[in-house]
Amino acid sequence: MKRKPPRLYGLLAEFGSPQELVEAAEAARSSGYRRLDAFTPFPIERLSEALGHRPSKVPMLVLIGAILGALLGYGLQYWISAVSYPLNVGGRPYNSWPAFIPVTFELTILVAGVFTVLGMLALNGLPTPYHPVFNVPRFALASRDRYFLCVESKDTKFDEAATRVFLEGLRPSGVFDVEW
Amino acid sequence: MSHEKANSLESARARLAGTRGREFWRSLEELAGDPSFQEVLEREFPAGASEWGEGLDRRRFLQLAAASLAFAGLSACTRQPLESIVPYVRQPEEIVPGRPRLFATAMTLGGYASGLLVESHEGRPTKIEGNPEHPATQGATDVFAQALILGLYDPDRSQLVLEAGEISTWARFIARMSAALPALQANGGAGIRILTGTVTSPTLGEQIRALRTRFPKMGWVQYEPVSRDGARLGARLAFGVPVETRYDFAKADVVVSLDADFLVEGPASVRYARNFAANRRVRVGHERMIRLYAVESTPTATASLADHRLGVPPSEVPFLVWALAAEIGVTGVELPKALPEERARFIREAAADLQRNSGHGIVIPGDYAPAEVHVLAHAINERLGNVGTTVLRTDPVEVEPVDQVASLSTLVDDMRAGRVDLLAIVGENPVFDAPADLEFKEALLKVPLRLHLALEEDETSQYCHWHLPEAHPLEAWSDARAYDGTVTVMQPLIEPLYGGRSAHEFLSVFLDDPPRRGLEILREHWRLMAGREDFETLWRQSLHDGFVVGSVFGPRKFALRKPAAAEAVSAIRAAARDATAAAATAGGAPTDRFEIVFRPDPTIHDGRFANNGWLQELPKPLSKMTWDNAAYLAPAAARRLGVASGDLVAIEAGGRAIEAPAWILPGHPDGAVTVHFGYGRTACGRVGKGTGFDAYPLRSSAAMWSHPGGTIFKIPGRRDLACTQEHFAMEGRDLVRVGTIARFQKDPEFARKMEEAPGRDLNLYPGFNYEGHAWGVSIDLSVCTGCNACVVACVAENNIPVVGKDQVRRGREMHWLRVDRYYEGDSESPDAHMQPVMCMQCEQAPCEVVCPVGATSHSSEGLNDMVYNRCVGTRYCSNNCPYKVRRFNFLQYSDEKTPVLKLGRNPDVTVRSRGVMEKCTYCVQRINAARIAAEKEDRPIRDGEIKTACQQACPTQAIVFGDINDAQSRVARLKAEPANYGLMEHLNTRPRTTYLAKLRNPNPDLEPEKT
Amino acid sequence: MKDKPPLIAPGYTSATVTDKISAVVLRGTPRWWFAAFGAAFLLVMLFLFTLGHLFLKGVGIYGVNIPVGWGWDITNFVWWIGIGHAGTLISAILLLLRQEWRNSINRFAEAMTLFAVACAGVFPVVHLGRPWVMYWLFPYPSTMGVWPQFRSPLVWDVFAVSTYATISLLFWFVGLIPDLATLRDRSRNRFARIVYGMLAMGWRGSARHWHNYESAYLMLAGLATPLVVSVHSVVSFDFAVGIIPGWHSTIFPPYFVAGAIFSGFAMVLTLAIPLRALFGLEDFITDRHLQNMAKVMLATGLIVGYGYFIEIFMAWYGDNKYDMYMTVNRMLGPYAFQFWSLIACNVVVPQLLWIKRARRSPAFLFVIAIVVNIGMWLERYVIIVTSLHRDFLPSSWGMYSGTIWDYSTFIGTIGVFLALMFLFIRFLPMISIFEMRAILPEAKVEGGKE
C-alpha cells in the first residue's frame, strides 16, 4: 500500500452495556477487521471469543515455574546437606529426604507463583507507561461502567472514513479518534 | 548511684516477700520492668554491681582506687610467688605457655588438711583436684575444695590493712606491735590472748609454743563453730586421754551410723566415701555389699545410701545408742525401758548384724553427737572387736585438743573481767559465730587492743582496732595434718593478690624481729622436725608429693575405762530428766515444742564461704535449695503448724528468737526442726550479703548442736526460696531404678527390663557407626551420695557463670551437671535417691535435629557438640531435650566486667555470652588435650587417661568416662554389666551416658524380700 | 441462589458500585480515622520501645526459662499466622469453588492476611537469643561456608512463611491492579493520579489483559490453596516433630489448619462488622456474608473440637504414661484454667452458631468472633506451655508465666496490625470493585446470535 502512515492510532467506539459491546465486536470481526481491541471495567468471557483470542500462555509458564522450583528446592537441600556441608545431625543420614520435602514444596509454589504474575504482566505488556487510548477523555470511564471497542489503524482493512461509518452503524453512544 | 543499685535489689527482695503462686510470678514481672533491677540481673553476682554496695565514702573510695590499681596490675601480668618467680624473658624448659602445671598443696577445713593438686596456667591457679597420693583425698575432693579457686579471686576479699577503719600498712602495724609488746611482756604476757581455729599445723603449733616461752602467761584459745567437741570429750571420758578415732570402711561389712554424715561431711569424708563405695559397688562376680544402718536426727545425704534408716529427734539418739550398747552386751549397760517397738527392732537387728560380723563392723558416731554417744560407740566397737581392724585409734591429730566451747567461754569471762589487754583473732569470726549466750561482742569491746587477721572484712573486723588481710590458702606457705595425722604441705600457687599474710607470718610479728616470711618459718621448723642432714631432699620430696611420706599416725592401743559406758548411760538418763523438767516448766502448747537441730550449712559451711557464688548457687544435697537456708520440718509437723514451704515461722529457744522460712523436708523426724547456721551474714562481700537468715542467735554454749526445747509458730509473711528441683516424686517413671541385691542375684537384668528400649535396628534411617573412639560415661547409682562435688567441679572446669537467686528462681540456673533427688515411699520416712544428670550425648540426639542452623551436631567420636558462635538461640534444642540438660544464657550471665575473675577462668573453655545455648561437653577440652599428648607420643589414648571434671572430683568414683569402642576399657566393661540401663531409652535417643541401677542391701530380717 | 438474598443490595449499577467504593478512598478522611490510627500508632511506639529494650538486655526479659523455652513469643507467632489463613482461604479456595459471595470480603481479608503474617514474622526474630543473626536461617553463601540445617522445622517455617507472605502479596496486588486503574481514572487529585497510575502500570482493562489476567488469577488461586494448607501444617510440625508429650502428635497438621481457618474467619468478622458499619457498606457486606462466615466458623470450630477430643482419646488409648500424665496435667494441673477456658471459647461458645438468630445478629457474631480469637490464642499457649513445663524428668519440671515485656510485645504487634489496616482502608479500596461489578446483574451477557 502506498499510503502515508495513518494520522490516528485508531477509532474508539463507546457502548453502554457489555451486551452491545460483545455484539459490536462480533460484527466488526465478521466484517473482516482483525486489529481489534475491547476495553471493559470487568472481565467478559464471551469477549475474547468474539475477538478470537487464542488460549492464554500463563498456565504453561506456571508449570515451568513449578518444575524449576521443585528442582531448585530439593537440589539446594541435597547439595547443602550432603555435598557442601555434611553433618552428622542426630544420627540422620546426610540426605534425609523425608525432611527435605516441606522446603521443596514451598519453593515449588514460590517459583510457580512468581512466574504466574511476571508472566501475566509480560504477556499483557505491562507496565505500559504510555498508551494512545488514554488520549480519549471518555476512556476514563472504561474503568467504571462504559465499554469500548477500538479498531486500530494498523488493520489492513482500516480506512478512517469507512471504518468510522462502520462503527457508527453499530449504534455506539459515540465514536472517537484515538490520537497518537 | 551505687546506692540505688543496692537498693533496687533490696526493694526487689522486699517486693518479692509476701507474694505467692501466680502472684509471685507477677511480681517478678514487675521487677523485670524495673530498669535498675534489670541492671542488677545482669551481674554475675546479684547482690552487687561492679560498683561497691555501700555509698562511696572516702575510705571506700580509696579502697576502690587501690583495688583498681591492683586489678590493673593483675590483668596486665600474672603474679608468681617471689620465692620461685619465673622470668618469661628467658623461658625455662618446664614452662610451656598453654600447658598447665600441677602443684601439690592442701586446704584445711576445721583445721584438718586435705591434699590437693592445683592446676596452674602461666602462674594462675584455675582448677583444683584431689591429690591422688594423699590419704585424705586420694584424688577426689569435696565441694569446698573445688570452690577454693573462686574464693581466691573473690574481688570482695579484704585488701587493706585497716587501723580503726583507716587505711594503714603492715609496716605500721609491725611498728605498733613492737612498741606495744614490751609492756605486755612485763607481766609474762598475762594479758595476751590468741584466738585461732582448730590447729593441726605442726609449724603453727611450734610458733605458739615459742610464743608461750616468750609470754609464759599468755592464753591460746581455739574455737570454731563447727568443731568436734563431742568426739574430743567422748574420747577423754572413754580413755582419760585425748584419742583420735578413724575408720577403715574398706574392711567393714556392716556400718551403723549414729547421726553421722560421714560420707559427705567432716575431715575424712572424702576418704571414707572412697572406701565405703569400693565396698558397696556390685559387679558380676563380686556380689557383696557393705550394709549401712543410719540413725539420724536430721536427714543426711549419707543416709540416701542407707539400707535402713531411722529418723528420730536428737534427744532420742542417745537412748538408741544406749539400747544398741545393751543389745551388744556392753558391760554395765541394761536395755532402756519404753523404747518403741519399731525402734527397738531396728536396734535389735542392727546389733545382731554387728555381732554376726564382729571385727568387720563399724559403729560411727557423728561429730556433732554428744559425748555420751561417743563413749558408748567406743565401748560397742571395743566389745565387738572392731578395734584394730575397722576402727583405728591414734594420738590426737590436733596440736592441742581442747573443749573449744569451754575455752571460748573462759576467754569471754577474762575479757569481761578486763584481764585481756590484747586479743589476736586469727582467721576466725567469733562476733558472728560464737555461741549467742556468751555475748562475745560485748565482751570483746572491753579489750583495749583487738587484732583481726581474716580473709574478708567481716562482722568481727568491724569491732577490732586492727584488721589485717589474711593470705588465702593458695597464697601462703603452711602445713597441717590430715585426719590420719599425715603432715601435709601447703605451698602458694600465686603471690598474695591483696597483700595478705598467713597466720605464720602474723604470729611471727610477735616472735621475730624483723618478722619472717612464711617459707622461712616453715623450712626452719621442718629442719628441726626432720633432724636429718638430707633435709633438702625431704623438703623437695614433700613439696612434690604434697605431704611427708610416713608421717601418718600408726594405730595404738588405748585402754577403755571400765565405768565409762555406765557413766555415759547415767549421763543420758540425767540429761533426759532435765529435759522433761524443763519442758514441764516451759510454757507454750506442746504441739509448738520442737527440738532444734543445728548444722553447718551444706554449701557455705559455718558462713566462711558465704561470699562464694559457686557454693551459694550449689543446690543443697537434699532440699536442692540455693542462696538460702531454711527451717526444715517434717511434713507432719508442717501440717500441724499449718505452714507450707516458704512460709515464715518464728523459732524461739532459750529466750532468743529468729525468723525463718519453713521448708518441708521428707524424712525429717517429727518433733524436731533443723536450722543450718552460716547464713545471714551482715558484713561480707556482695554475694553473701542478705542471703538467708542467721541461726547463730539460737545456738548457746550449752546447746551447740541441738536444743531440747524450742518453740515454733507460724508468723505472717513468706520468703520465696530458689529451689532447683520442686518436684520430689518419680511419677511412676523408671528414672532411678532401684533393687535389692537379692533381686539382682535372682535377675541381674531386672533394671533393664523395667522399661523396654527399642533395638538398634528399629530405625527408618541406616544411622551412623563410630569407628575410632566412641566416648561414653557410666554412672553407678549404688554409690552416689549426692555430695555435689561433681557439680562444683564442672562449674570450675567449664567457666559456668553464677546467675543469682532471682534467675535460679526463674528456672535459669546454668549448671551443666545436676544431681536429681527423688523420694520413694511415704513422705515421713522415704528413701532418697540421687541421680547425677549431665548431657547424655545421645547418638540420635533430639536436640540436633531441630536446630535450624546446625549449631549442635555430632562429632566423629559421638560427642554432641555445641557450637556457641553458630547458635542463634531459638531454644528449640532445649525444648526437645528429654533430659533438659541444656542451659541458656537468657541474659549476659558471665561477668566480663570484673578483671580479677578473668584470672580464674579455664583458658581452654569458651566464656559464653548472652543468647547462646550451652551444655555438658564431656569436658571436650580434656579429651583434646589427651589426644594431642597421645599424638605427640605417637600412641593411642590410654583408658583412664581422660578424666572428666566430674569424674575426677567424685569421692566414690561413681562416674566413669572412657571409650566404649574399646571393649577392655573400664566404661565398656561397666556398660556390659547387667545392671546397666539408659535413661529414657524408650525414646530411642541412644544415650552415651548410662546408669548402673541402684542396689540396696537390706537386712532380710528387717525388710523381707518382696516377691 | 434462588431464594437467597442477593449479594449486593438491589438497585446498584456498575457506576454506583464503583463510585461508592472508590469514594471511601477518594473522599476526604473521616475524623474518627485520625483518632483510630493515632491510637494504633501509639501501640506501634510501644512495640518499638519493647524491641529496643529487648535488644539491649536480651531475651531474658521475657518469661521463658528451662524447661519452658517458648512462651508468649511462639504462641503469638502461631496465632498471627493462623489468622492470616482466612484471607487466603477466602480469596483462593472460595474462588476456585466459585463462591461469589467472597467477592465483597476477599480484598480486606487478603490485606488482613498480609498484615497478620507481617506481625507473625516478628516473633521468630524476637524470640531468638541473638536476633541480630537471624539471617543465618536463610541459605546464603556465607564466607564461613556454613548453611542452615534443613531437618529443622524452624527452617521449614522460614520457607513456608516467606513463601506464604510473597504469594499473598502477589495475589493481593494482582487483585488490586484493575481497581488501581479505576482510582487512577477517578481521582481528581493530580498527585494521587500519578501514584495510582504508576501502581496500575498502565492497566487498560483491554480484553487481552483480562484474558491473561483471569487465567493468572485462577492459577494463583490454585497455587495458594495447597500453600495455605501447607503453611499451618509446617507450623504445626514445630511441635509435632518434637518428642515432648503433648507435641509429638500426628493429628496436629489437620487440626492446626482447621484452627487457623477458625481463628481467621473470627478475625475477618471482627474487622468486617465494624468496618461495614463505619463506611456504610452494609449493601456490599450483607448479613448473608456474615452468616456464611459464621457457618464456616461453626464447621471449623467443630473440627478443632474433634481434634482436642482425639488428642485426649489417643493419650488414653495409646496407653503411654507420659502422654497420659501430660493430658491429665493439662486438664487438672496448674494450667487447668487456661485449658478449660480454651475449651469454653473454642468448643462451647461457637455452638451458639447453630441458632439462626445468633448468626443473624452482627453484634452477637462480633462477640463470638472475639471469644474465638481469645480461645485460639489460649489453645496455642496451652499446647506450648503445658507440654513443656512438665515433660519427661520430674526433676526439671517448672512453671512459666509471661512478663510485662511479653505483654507489650504482643499488644505492640496488634498496634502494628491495626495501623497497617487503617492505612489500607484509607488508601486502597477495601472491597474489590471489579469483582463486584462482575457479579452485578447488568454484567450478564446472553449467548450471542450468529
Coordinates of C-alpha atoms in Angstrom, one line a residue, chain B residues 339-679:
Chain B
L339 CA 11.6 -48.0 123.6
P340 CA 9.0 -48.0 120.8
E341 CA 8.9 -51.5 119.3
E342 CA 9.8 -50.3 115.8
R343 CA 12.9 -48.6 117.1
A344 CA 13.8 -51.5 119.4
R345 CA 13.5 -53.9 116.5
F346 CA 15.8 -51.7 114.4
I347 CA 18.4 -51.7 117.1
R348 CA 18.0 -55.4 117.8
E349 CA 18.5 -56.4 114.2
A350 CA 21.4 -53.9 113.8
A351 CA 23.0 -55.3 116.9
A352 CA 22.6 -58.9 115.7
D353 CA 24.0 -57.9 112.3
L354 CA 27.0 -56.3 114.0
Q355 CA 27.6 -59.3 116.1
R356 CA 27.4 -61.6 113.1
N357 CA 30.1 -59.5 111.6
S358 CA 32.2 -58.8 114.7
G359 CA 35.5 -57.5 113.7
H360 CA 34.1 -56.2 110.4
G361 CA 31.6 -53.8 111.7
I362 CA 31.8 -50.1 112.4
V363 CA 29.7 -48.1 114.8
I364 CA 30.4 -44.5 113.9
P365 CA 29.1 -41.6 116.0
G366 CA 28.5 -38.3 114.4
D367 CA 31.0 -35.4 115.1
Y368 CA 28.0 -33.4 116.4
A369 CA 26.6 -36.2 118.6
P370 CA 27.0 -35.7 122.4
A371 CA 30.0 -37.1 124.3
E372 CA 27.9 -40.0 125.7
V373 CA 27.2 -41.3 122.3
H374 CA 30.9 -41.3 121.5
V375 CA 31.7 -43.1 124.7
L376 CA 29.1 -45.8 124.1
A377 CA 30.3 -46.1 120.5
H378 CA 33.8 -46.7 121.7
A379 CA 32.5 -49.3 124.1
I380 CA 30.5 -51.0 121.4
N381 CA 33.3 -51.1 118.9
E382 CA 35.6 -52.4 121.7
R383 CA 33.1 -55.1 122.6
L384 CA 32.6 -56.2 119.0
G385 CA 36.4 -56.5 118.5
N386 CA 36.3 -53.9 115.7
V387 CA 39.1 -52.0 117.2
G388 CA 42.3 -52.6 115.3
T389 CA 40.7 -53.8 112.1
T390 CA 38.0 -51.4 111.1
V391 CA 38.2 -48.9 114.0
L392 CA 41.7 -47.4 114.5
R393 CA 42.7 -45.3 117.5
T394 CA 45.6 -42.9 117.3
D395 CA 47.1 -40.0 119.2
P396 CA 45.2 -36.8 118.6
V397 CA 45.9 -35.1 115.3
E398 CA 45.3 -31.6 116.8
V399 CA 48.3 -29.8 118.3
E400 CA 46.4 -29.3 121.5
P401 CA 42.8 -30.8 121.7
V402 CA 40.7 -28.6 123.9
D403 CA 37.0 -28.3 124.6
Q404 CA 36.6 -25.3 122.3
V405 CA 33.3 -24.0 123.8
A406 CA 34.8 -24.1 127.2
S407 CA 38.0 -22.4 126.2
L408 CA 36.0 -19.7 124.4
S409 CA 33.8 -19.1 127.4
T410 CA 36.8 -18.7 129.6
L411 CA 38.2 -16.2 127.1
V412 CA 34.9 -14.3 127.3
D413 CA 35.0 -14.3 131.1
D414 CA 38.6 -13.0 131.0
M415 CA 37.6 -10.3 128.6
R416 CA 34.6 -9.3 130.7
A417 CA 36.8 -9.2 133.8
G418 CA 39.2 -6.9 131.9
R419 CA 42.0 -9.5 132.2
V420 CA 42.7 -9.3 128.5
D421 CA 44.9 -6.5 127.1
L422 CA 45.5 -7.8 123.6
L423 CA 43.3 -10.2 121.7
A424 CA 44.6 -11.5 118.4
I425 CA 41.9 -13.3 116.4
V426 CA 43.5 -15.4 113.7
G427 CA 41.2 -16.2 110.7
E428 CA 38.0 -16.7 112.8
N429 CA 34.8 -14.6 113.0
P430 CA 33.6 -15.1 116.6
V431 CA 31.5 -12.0 116.7
F432 CA 29.3 -13.7 114.1
D433 CA 29.6 -17.3 115.0
A434 CA 30.3 -17.6 118.8
P435 CA 27.5 -19.1 120.9
A436 CA 24.9 -16.4 121.4
D437 CA 24.7 -16.7 125.2
L438 CA 28.4 -15.7 125.6
E439 CA 27.7 -12.3 124.1
F440 CA 31.1 -12.3 122.6
K441 CA 30.9 -8.9 121.0
E442 CA 30.1 -7.1 124.2
A443 CA 33.0 -8.8 126.0
L444 CA 35.3 -8.1 123.0
L445 CA 34.7 -4.4 123.3
K446 CA 36.3 -4.4 126.7
V447 CA 39.7 -5.4 125.3
P448 CA 42.0 -2.5 124.8
L449 CA 43.8 -3.9 121.8
R450 CA 42.0 -6.1 119.3
L451 CA 43.7 -7.5 116.2
H452 CA 41.9 -9.4 113.5
L453 CA 43.6 -11.4 110.7
A454 CA 41.0 -12.6 108.2
L455 CA 40.3 -13.2 104.6
E456 CA 37.5 -10.7 104.5
E457 CA 36.3 -7.7 106.4
D458 CA 33.7 -9.5 108.4
E459 CA 31.5 -8.9 111.4
T460 CA 34.5 -9.3 113.7
S461 CA 36.8 -6.9 111.9
Q462 CA 34.3 -4.1 112.5
Y463 CA 35.0 -4.3 116.2
C464 CA 38.8 -4.7 116.1
H465 CA 41.3 -1.9 116.1
W466 CA 43.4 -3.6 113.5
H467 CA 42.0 -5.6 110.6
L468 CA 44.7 -7.4 108.6
P469 CA 44.1 -9.1 105.3
E470 CA 44.9 -12.8 105.5
A471 CA 46.6 -14.7 102.8
H472 CA 44.4 -17.2 101.0
P473 CA 45.4 -20.9 101.4
L474 CA 46.5 -20.8 97.8
E475 CA 48.7 -17.8 98.5
A476 CA 50.6 -18.9 101.6
W477 CA 53.2 -21.4 102.9
S478 CA 51.9 -23.6 105.6
D479 CA 51.4 -27.1 106.8
A480 CA 48.7 -29.1 108.5
R481 CA 47.9 -32.7 109.4
A482 CA 45.3 -34.8 107.7
Y483 CA 42.6 -36.8 109.6
D484 CA 45.2 -39.6 109.9
G485 CA 48.0 -37.4 111.1
T486 CA 49.8 -37.2 107.7
V487 CA 51.7 -33.9 107.7
T488 CA 50.6 -32.1 104.6
V489 CA 52.4 -29.2 102.9
M490 CA 50.6 -26.1 101.6
Q491 CA 52.6 -24.2 99.1
P492 CA 51.4 -21.0 97.5
L493 CA 50.3 -21.0 93.9
I494 CA 50.4 -17.3 93.5
E495 CA 51.8 -14.2 95.2
P496 CA 49.1 -12.8 97.6
L497 CA 46.7 -10.9 95.3
Y498 CA 45.8 -8.4 98.0
G499 CA 48.9 -8.3 100.1
G500 CA 47.6 -10.7 102.7
R501 CA 49.8 -12.6 105.1
S502 CA 49.5 -16.1 106.6
A503 CA 48.9 -16.9 110.2
H504 CA 52.5 -17.9 110.5
E505 CA 53.7 -14.5 109.3
F506 CA 51.2 -12.8 111.6
L507 CA 52.4 -14.7 114.7
S508 CA 55.9 -14.0 113.6
V509 CA 55.2 -10.3 114.2
F510 CA 55.1 -11.2 117.9
L511 CA 58.1 -13.6 117.7
D512 CA 60.7 -12.4 115.4
D513 CA 62.3 -9.1 114.7
P514 CA 62.0 -8.5 111.9
P515 CA 59.1 -10.8 111.1
R516 CA 59.9 -13.6 108.8
R517 CA 58.3 -14.8 105.6
G518 CA 56.1 -17.9 105.7
L519 CA 58.6 -20.0 103.7
E520 CA 61.4 -19.3 106.1
I521 CA 59.3 -20.1 109.2
L522 CA 58.1 -23.3 107.6
R523 CA 61.5 -24.5 106.5
E524 CA 63.2 -23.8 109.8
H525 CA 60.6 -25.7 111.8
W526 CA 60.8 -28.6 109.3
R527 CA 64.6 -28.6 109.6
L528 CA 64.2 -29.1 113.3
M529 CA 61.4 -31.7 112.8
A530 CA 63.4 -33.6 110.2
G531 CA 66.6 -33.5 112.3
R532 CA 68.3 -35.1 109.3
E533 CA 71.1 -33.6 107.3
D534 CA 69.4 -34.5 104.0
F535 CA 66.7 -32.0 104.8
E536 CA 66.7 -30.6 101.3
T537 CA 65.7 -34.0 99.8
L538 CA 62.9 -34.4 102.3
W539 CA 61.7 -30.9 101.6
R540 CA 61.7 -31.3 97.9
Q541 CA 60.2 -34.7 98.1
S542 CA 57.4 -33.5 100.4
L543 CA 56.7 -30.4 98.2
H544 CA 56.4 -32.7 95.3
D545 CA 54.2 -35.3 97.0
G546 CA 52.3 -32.7 98.9
F547 CA 52.9 -34.4 102.2
V548 CA 55.6 -36.0 104.3
V549 CA 55.7 -39.7 103.5
G550 CA 55.3 -41.9 106.6
S551 CA 54.1 -39.1 108.8
V552 CA 50.8 -40.9 109.3
F553 CA 49.9 -41.8 112.9
G554 CA 50.0 -45.6 113.4
P555 CA 47.1 -47.1 115.4
R556 CA 47.8 -47.5 119.1
K557 CA 46.1 -49.4 121.9
F558 CA 44.2 -47.3 124.4
A559 CA 42.6 -48.8 127.5
L560 CA 38.9 -48.2 127.7
R561 CA 37.9 -47.1 131.2
K562 CA 35.7 -49.8 132.7
P563 CA 32.9 -47.5 134.1
A564 CA 32.9 -45.2 131.1
A565 CA 29.8 -46.9 129.5
A566 CA 27.8 -47.0 132.7
E567 CA 28.6 -43.3 133.4
A568 CA 27.5 -42.4 129.9
V569 CA 24.2 -44.2 130.4
S570 CA 23.5 -42.4 133.7
A571 CA 24.5 -39.1 132.0
I572 CA 21.9 -39.8 129.3
R573 CA 19.3 -40.5 132.0
A574 CA 20.2 -37.3 133.7
A575 CA 20.0 -35.3 130.6
A576 CA 16.6 -36.8 129.8
R577 CA 15.3 -35.9 133.3
D578 CA 16.5 -32.3 132.9
A579 CA 14.8 -32.0 129.5
T580 CA 11.5 -33.3 130.8
A581 CA 11.7 -31.0 133.8
A582 CA 12.5 -28.0 131.6
A583 CA 9.7 -29.0 129.2
A584 CA 7.3 -29.1 132.2
T585 CA 8.2 -25.7 133.4
A586 CA 8.4 -24.0 130.0
G587 CA 5.2 -22.6 128.6
G588 CA 3.7 -22.9 125.1
A589 CA 1.5 -25.6 123.7
P590 CA 3.3 -28.9 123.5
T591 CA 2.5 -29.0 119.7
D592 CA 4.7 -26.0 119.3
R593 CA 7.6 -27.5 121.2
F594 CA 10.3 -28.7 118.9
E595 CA 13.8 -29.9 119.4
I596 CA 16.1 -27.7 117.3
V597 CA 19.0 -29.3 115.4
F598 CA 21.9 -27.1 114.5
R599 CA 24.0 -28.0 111.5
P600 CA 26.6 -26.2 109.4
D601 CA 25.2 -25.3 106.0
P602 CA 25.9 -28.0 103.5
T603 CA 27.3 -25.5 101.0
I604 CA 28.6 -22.3 102.8
H605 CA 29.6 -24.3 105.9
D606 CA 29.7 -22.0 109.0
G607 CA 29.4 -18.9 106.9
R608 CA 33.0 -18.6 105.8
F609 CA 32.0 -19.4 102.2
A610 CA 29.0 -17.0 102.2
N611 CA 30.7 -14.8 99.6
N612 CA 31.4 -17.7 97.3
G613 CA 28.9 -17.6 94.4
W614 CA 29.6 -21.2 93.3
L615 CA 28.7 -22.5 96.7
Q616 CA 25.8 -20.2 97.2
E617 CA 24.2 -21.4 93.9
L618 CA 25.0 -25.0 94.7
P619 CA 21.8 -26.8 95.5
K620 CA 21.8 -28.3 99.0
P621 CA 22.1 -32.1 98.7
L622 CA 18.6 -32.9 99.9
S623 CA 16.4 -29.8 99.6
K624 CA 18.0 -28.6 96.4
M625 CA 17.7 -25.1 97.7
T626 CA 20.1 -22.4 96.7
W627 CA 21.1 -19.0 98.1
D628 CA 19.1 -19.6 101.3
N629 CA 18.8 -21.6 104.4
A630 CA 15.5 -22.6 106.0
A631 CA 13.9 -24.3 109.0
Y632 CA 13.5 -27.9 107.8
L633 CA 10.4 -29.6 109.1
A634 CA 8.8 -33.0 108.9
P635 CA 5.7 -33.0 106.7
A636 CA 3.6 -34.0 109.6
A637 CA 5.0 -31.2 111.7
A638 CA 4.4 -28.7 109.0
R639 CA 0.8 -29.9 108.8
R640 CA 0.4 -29.3 112.5
L641 CA 1.8 -25.9 112.3
G642 CA -0.2 -25.1 109.2
V643 CA 2.9 -23.9 107.3
A644 CA 3.8 -24.5 103.7
S645 CA 7.4 -24.4 102.3
G646 CA 8.4 -20.7 102.3
D647 CA 6.0 -19.5 105.0
L648 CA 7.8 -17.7 107.7
V649 CA 8.0 -19.2 111.2
A650 CA 9.4 -17.8 114.4
I651 CA 11.7 -20.2 116.3
E652 CA 12.4 -19.4 119.9
A653 CA 14.8 -21.1 122.2
G654 CA 16.5 -20.0 125.5
G655 CA 14.9 -16.6 125.4
R656 CA 16.2 -15.8 121.9
A657 CA 14.2 -16.0 118.7
I658 CA 14.7 -15.9 115.0
E659 CA 12.5 -15.7 111.9
A660 CA 13.0 -18.3 109.2
P661 CA 11.2 -19.6 106.2
A662 CA 9.9 -23.1 106.7
W663 CA 10.8 -25.9 104.3
I664 CA 9.1 -29.3 104.3
L665 CA 11.8 -32.0 104.1
P666 CA 10.5 -35.5 103.6
G667 CA 12.1 -37.9 106.1
H668 CA 12.8 -35.2 108.7
P669 CA 12.0 -36.6 112.2
D670 CA 8.8 -35.1 113.6
G671 CA 9.2 -33.1 116.7
A672 CA 12.4 -31.6 115.6
V673 CA 13.4 -28.7 113.3
T674 CA 16.8 -28.4 111.6
V675 CA 18.4 -25.0 111.0
H676 CA 21.7 -24.5 109.2
F677 CA 23.9 -21.8 110.5
G678 CA 26.3 -19.7 108.4
Y679 CA 23.7 -17.6 106.5

